[in-house]
mmCIF file of N, CA and C in Angstrom:
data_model
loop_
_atom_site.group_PDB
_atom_site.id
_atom_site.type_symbol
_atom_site.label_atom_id
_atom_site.label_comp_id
_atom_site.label_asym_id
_atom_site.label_seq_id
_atom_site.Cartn_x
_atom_site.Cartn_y
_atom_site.Cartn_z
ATOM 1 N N UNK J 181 110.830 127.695 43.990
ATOM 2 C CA UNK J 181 110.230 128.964 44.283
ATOM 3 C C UNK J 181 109.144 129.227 43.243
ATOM 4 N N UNK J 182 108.552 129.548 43.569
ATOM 5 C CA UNK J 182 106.532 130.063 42.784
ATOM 6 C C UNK J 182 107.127 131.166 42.038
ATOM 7 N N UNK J 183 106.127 131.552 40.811
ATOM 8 C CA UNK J 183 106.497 132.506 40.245
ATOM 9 C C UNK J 183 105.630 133.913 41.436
ATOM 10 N N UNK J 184 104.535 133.349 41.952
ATOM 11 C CA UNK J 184 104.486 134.534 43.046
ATOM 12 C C UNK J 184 105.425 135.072 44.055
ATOM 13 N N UNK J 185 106.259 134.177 44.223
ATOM 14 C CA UNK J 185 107.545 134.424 45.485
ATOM 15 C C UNK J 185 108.339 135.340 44.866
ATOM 16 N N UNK J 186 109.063 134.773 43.751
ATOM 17 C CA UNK J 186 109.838 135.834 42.473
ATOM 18 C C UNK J 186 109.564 136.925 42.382
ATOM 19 N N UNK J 187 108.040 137.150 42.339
ATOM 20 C CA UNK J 187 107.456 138.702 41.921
ATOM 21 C C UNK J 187 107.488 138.952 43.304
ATOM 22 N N UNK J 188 107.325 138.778 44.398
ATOM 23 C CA UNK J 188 107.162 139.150 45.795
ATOM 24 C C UNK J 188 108.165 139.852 45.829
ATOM 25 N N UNK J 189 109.353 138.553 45.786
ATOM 26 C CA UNK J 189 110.821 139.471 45.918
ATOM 27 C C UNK J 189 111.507 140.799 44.900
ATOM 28 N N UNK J 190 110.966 140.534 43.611
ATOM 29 C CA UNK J 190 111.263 141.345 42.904
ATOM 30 C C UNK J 190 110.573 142.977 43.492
ATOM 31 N N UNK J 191 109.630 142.662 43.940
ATOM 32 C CA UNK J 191 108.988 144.017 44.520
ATOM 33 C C UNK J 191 109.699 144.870 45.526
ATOM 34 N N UNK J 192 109.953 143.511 46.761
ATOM 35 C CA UNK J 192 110.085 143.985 47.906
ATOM 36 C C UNK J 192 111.774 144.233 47.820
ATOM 37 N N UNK J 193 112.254 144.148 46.845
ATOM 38 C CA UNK J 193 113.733 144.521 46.554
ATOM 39 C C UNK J 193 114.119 145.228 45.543
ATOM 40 N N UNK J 194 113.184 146.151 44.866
ATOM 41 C CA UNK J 194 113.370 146.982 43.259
ATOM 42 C C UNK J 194 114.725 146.848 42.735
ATOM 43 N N UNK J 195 115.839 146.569 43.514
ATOM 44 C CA UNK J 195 117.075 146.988 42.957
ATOM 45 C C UNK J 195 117.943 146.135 44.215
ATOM 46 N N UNK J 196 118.949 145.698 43.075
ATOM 47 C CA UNK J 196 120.413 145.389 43.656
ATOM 48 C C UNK J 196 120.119 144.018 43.586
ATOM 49 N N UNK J 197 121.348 142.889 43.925
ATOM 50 C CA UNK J 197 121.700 142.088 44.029
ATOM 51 C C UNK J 197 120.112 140.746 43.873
ATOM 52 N N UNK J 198 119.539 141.024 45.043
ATOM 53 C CA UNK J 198 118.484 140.259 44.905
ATOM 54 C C UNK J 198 117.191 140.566 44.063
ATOM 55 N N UNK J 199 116.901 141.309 43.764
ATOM 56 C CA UNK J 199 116.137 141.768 42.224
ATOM 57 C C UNK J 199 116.697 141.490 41.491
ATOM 58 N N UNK J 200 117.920 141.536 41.094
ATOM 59 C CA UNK J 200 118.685 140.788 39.639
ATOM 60 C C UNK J 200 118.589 139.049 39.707
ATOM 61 N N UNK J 201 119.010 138.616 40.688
ATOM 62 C CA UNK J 201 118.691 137.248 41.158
ATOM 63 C C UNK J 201 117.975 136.941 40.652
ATOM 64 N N UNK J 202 116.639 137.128 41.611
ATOM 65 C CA UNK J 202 115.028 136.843 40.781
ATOM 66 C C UNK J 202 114.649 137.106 39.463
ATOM 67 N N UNK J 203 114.633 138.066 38.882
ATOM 68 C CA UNK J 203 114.518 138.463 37.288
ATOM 69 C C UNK J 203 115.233 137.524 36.653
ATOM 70 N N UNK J 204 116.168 137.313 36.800
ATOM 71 C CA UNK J 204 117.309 136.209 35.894
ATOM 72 C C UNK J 204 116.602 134.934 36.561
ATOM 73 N N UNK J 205 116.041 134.731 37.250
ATOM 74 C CA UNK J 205 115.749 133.644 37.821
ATOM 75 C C UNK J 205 114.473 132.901 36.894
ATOM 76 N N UNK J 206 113.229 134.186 37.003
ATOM 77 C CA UNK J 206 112.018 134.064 37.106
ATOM 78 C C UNK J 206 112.106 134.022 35.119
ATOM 79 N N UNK J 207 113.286 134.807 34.273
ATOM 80 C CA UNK J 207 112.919 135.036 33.005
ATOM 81 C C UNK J 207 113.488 133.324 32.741
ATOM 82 N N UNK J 208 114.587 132.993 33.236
ATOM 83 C CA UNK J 208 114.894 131.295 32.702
ATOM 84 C C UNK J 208 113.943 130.612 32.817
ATOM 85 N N UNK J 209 112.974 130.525 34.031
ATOM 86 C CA UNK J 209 111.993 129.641 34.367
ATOM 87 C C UNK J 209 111.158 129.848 32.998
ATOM 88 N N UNK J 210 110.518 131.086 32.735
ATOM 89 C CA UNK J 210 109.352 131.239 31.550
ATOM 90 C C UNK J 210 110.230 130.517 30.586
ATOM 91 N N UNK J 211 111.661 130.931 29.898
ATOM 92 C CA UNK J 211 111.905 130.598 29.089
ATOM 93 C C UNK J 211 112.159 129.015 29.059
ATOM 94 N N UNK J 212 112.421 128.203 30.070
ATOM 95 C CA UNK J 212 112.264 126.899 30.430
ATOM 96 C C UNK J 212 111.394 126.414 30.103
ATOM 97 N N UNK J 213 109.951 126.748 30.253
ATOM 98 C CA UNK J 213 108.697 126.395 30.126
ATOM 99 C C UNK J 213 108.240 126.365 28.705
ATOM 100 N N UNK J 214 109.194 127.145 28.319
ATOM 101 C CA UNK J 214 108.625 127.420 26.447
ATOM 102 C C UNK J 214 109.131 126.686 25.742
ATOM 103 N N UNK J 215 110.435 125.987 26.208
ATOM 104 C CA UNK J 215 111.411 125.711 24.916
ATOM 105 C C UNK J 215 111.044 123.976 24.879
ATOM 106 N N UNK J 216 111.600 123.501 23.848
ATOM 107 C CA UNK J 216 110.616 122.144 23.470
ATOM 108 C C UNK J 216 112.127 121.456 22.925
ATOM 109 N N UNK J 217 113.226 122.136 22.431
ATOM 110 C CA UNK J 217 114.715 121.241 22.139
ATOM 111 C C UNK J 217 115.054 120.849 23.197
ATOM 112 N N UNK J 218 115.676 119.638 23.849
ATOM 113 C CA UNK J 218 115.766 119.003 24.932
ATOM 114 C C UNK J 218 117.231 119.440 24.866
ATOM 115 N N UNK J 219 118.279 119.535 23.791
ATOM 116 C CA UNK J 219 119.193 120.194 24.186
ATOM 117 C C UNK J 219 119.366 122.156 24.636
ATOM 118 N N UNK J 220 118.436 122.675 24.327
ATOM 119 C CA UNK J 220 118.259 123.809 25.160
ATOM 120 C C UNK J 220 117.779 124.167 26.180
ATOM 121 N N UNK J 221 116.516 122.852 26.161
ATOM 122 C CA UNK J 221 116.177 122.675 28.176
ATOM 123 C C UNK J 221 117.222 122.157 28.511
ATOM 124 N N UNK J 222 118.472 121.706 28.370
ATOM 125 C CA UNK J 222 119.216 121.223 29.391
ATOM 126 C C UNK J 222 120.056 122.700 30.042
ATOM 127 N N UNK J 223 120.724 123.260 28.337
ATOM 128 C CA UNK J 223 121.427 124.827 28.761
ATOM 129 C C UNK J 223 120.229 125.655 29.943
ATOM 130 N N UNK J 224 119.181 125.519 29.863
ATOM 131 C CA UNK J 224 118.508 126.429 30.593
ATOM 132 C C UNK J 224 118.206 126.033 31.856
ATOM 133 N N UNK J 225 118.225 124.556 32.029
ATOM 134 C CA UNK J 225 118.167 123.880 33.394
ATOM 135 C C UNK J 225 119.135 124.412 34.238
ATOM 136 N N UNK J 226 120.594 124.627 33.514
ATOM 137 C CA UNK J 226 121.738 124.937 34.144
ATOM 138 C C UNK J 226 121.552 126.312 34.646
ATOM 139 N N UNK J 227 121.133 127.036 33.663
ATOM 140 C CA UNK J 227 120.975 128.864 33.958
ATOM 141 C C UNK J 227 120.038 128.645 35.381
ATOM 142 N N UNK J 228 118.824 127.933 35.155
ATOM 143 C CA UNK J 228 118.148 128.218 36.520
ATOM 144 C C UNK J 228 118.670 127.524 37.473
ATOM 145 N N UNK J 229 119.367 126.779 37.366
ATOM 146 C CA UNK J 229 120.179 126.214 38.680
ATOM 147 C C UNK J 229 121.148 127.047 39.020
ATOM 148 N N UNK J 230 121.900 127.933 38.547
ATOM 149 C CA UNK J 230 122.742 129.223 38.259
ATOM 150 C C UNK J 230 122.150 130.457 39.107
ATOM 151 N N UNK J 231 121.231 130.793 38.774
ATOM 152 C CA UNK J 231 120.788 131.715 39.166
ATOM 153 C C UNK J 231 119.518 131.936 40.261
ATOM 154 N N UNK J 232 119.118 130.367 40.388
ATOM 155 C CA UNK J 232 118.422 129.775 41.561
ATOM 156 C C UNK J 232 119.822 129.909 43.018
ATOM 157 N N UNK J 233 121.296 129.357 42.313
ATOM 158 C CA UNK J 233 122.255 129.734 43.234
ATOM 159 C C UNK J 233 122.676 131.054 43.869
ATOM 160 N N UNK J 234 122.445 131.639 42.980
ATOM 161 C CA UNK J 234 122.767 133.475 42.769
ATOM 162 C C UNK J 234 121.382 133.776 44.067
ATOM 163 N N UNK J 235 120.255 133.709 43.418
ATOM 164 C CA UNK J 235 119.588 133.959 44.359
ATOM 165 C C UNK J 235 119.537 133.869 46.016
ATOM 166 N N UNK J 236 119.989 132.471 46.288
ATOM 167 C CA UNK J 236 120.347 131.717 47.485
ATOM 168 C C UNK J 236 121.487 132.628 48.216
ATOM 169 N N UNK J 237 122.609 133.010 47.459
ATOM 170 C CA UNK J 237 123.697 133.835 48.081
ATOM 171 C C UNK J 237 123.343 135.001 48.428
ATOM 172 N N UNK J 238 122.524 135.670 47.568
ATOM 173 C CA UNK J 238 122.066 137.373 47.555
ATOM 174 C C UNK J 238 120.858 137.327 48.897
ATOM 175 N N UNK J 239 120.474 136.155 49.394
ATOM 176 C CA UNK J 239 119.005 136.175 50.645
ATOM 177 C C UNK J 239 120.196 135.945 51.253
ATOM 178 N N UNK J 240 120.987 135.091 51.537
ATOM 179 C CA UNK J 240 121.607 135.344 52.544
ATOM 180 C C UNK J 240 122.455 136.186 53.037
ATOM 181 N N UNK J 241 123.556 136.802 52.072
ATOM 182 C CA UNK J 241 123.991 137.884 52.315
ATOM 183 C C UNK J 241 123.412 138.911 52.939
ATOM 184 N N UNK J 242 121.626 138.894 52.249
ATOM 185 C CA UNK J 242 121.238 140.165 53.178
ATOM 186 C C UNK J 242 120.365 139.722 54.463
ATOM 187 N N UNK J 243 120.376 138.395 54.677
ATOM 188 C CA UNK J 243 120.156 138.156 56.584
ATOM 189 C C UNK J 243 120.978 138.417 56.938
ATOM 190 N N UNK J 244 122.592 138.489 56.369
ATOM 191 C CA UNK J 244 123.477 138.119 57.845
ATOM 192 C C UNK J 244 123.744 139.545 58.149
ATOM 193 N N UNK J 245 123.302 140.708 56.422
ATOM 194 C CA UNK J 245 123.525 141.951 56.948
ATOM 195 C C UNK J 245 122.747 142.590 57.873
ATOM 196 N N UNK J 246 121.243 142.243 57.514
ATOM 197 C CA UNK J 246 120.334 142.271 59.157
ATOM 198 C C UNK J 246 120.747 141.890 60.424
ATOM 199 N N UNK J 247 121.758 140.674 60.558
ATOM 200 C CA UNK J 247 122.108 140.493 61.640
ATOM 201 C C UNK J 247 123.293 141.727 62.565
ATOM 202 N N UNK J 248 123.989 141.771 61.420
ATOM 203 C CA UNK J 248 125.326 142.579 61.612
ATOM 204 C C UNK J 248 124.625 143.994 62.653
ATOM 205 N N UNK J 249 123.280 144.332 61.439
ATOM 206 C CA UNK J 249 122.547 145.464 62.321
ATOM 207 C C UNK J 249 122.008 145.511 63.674
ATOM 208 N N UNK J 250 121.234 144.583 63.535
ATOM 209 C CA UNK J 250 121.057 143.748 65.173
ATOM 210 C C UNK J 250 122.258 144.149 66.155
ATOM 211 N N UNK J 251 123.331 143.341 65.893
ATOM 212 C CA UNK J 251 124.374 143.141 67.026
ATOM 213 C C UNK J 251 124.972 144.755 66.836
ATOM 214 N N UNK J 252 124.955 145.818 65.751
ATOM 215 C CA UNK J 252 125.761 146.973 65.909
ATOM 216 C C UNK J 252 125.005 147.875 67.001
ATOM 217 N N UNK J 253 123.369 147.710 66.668
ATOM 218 C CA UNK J 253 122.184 147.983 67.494
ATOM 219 C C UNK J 253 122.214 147.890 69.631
ATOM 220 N N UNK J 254 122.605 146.427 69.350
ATOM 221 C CA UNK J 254 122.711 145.495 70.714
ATOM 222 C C UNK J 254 124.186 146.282 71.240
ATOM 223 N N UNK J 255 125.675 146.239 70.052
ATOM 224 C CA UNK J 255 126.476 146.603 70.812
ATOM 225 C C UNK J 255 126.258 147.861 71.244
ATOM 226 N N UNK J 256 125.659 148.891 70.636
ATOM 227 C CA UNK J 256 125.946 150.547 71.133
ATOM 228 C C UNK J 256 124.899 150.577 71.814
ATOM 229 N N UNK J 257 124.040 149.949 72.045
ATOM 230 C CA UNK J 257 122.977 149.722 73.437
ATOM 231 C C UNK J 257 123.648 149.377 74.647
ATOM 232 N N UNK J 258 124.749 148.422 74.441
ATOM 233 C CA UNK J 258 125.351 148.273 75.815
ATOM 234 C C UNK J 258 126.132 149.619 76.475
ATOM 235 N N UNK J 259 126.735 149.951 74.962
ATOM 236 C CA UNK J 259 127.766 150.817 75.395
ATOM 237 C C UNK J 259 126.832 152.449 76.243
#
């Protein structure tokens, strides 16, 4: 993910689950980029693989809650 995608999402989500994601995401990456001990790029490889995961759970959680809306939408339309 781009550091433009990060800030995208960080925008288009000010708060909760997936704004924390990204921020924790996007601050390991900078700090990844800075650090020059190969044993602290490894600890930090892990954090962004960590929180690259975190991220992954928190987008999906909130498609499937879009979906949920959809079908609550669709069911009381039938009804």
């Amino acid at each position: 993910m781009t550091d433009e995608q990060l800030k995208w999402l960080m925008e288009k989500h000010p708060t909760g689950n997936i704004h924390t994601a990204a921020l924790e995401l996007h601050a390991s990456l900078v700090a990844l980029a800075q650090e020059q001990d190969p044993e602290k790029q490894g600890i930090l490889e892990d954090a962004v693989r960590k929180h690259a995961a975190a991220l992954s759970h928190a987008l999906s959680e909130d498609a499937r809650g879009g979906e949920e809306a959809i079908n609550d939408d669709v069911s009381h339309a039938r009804n």
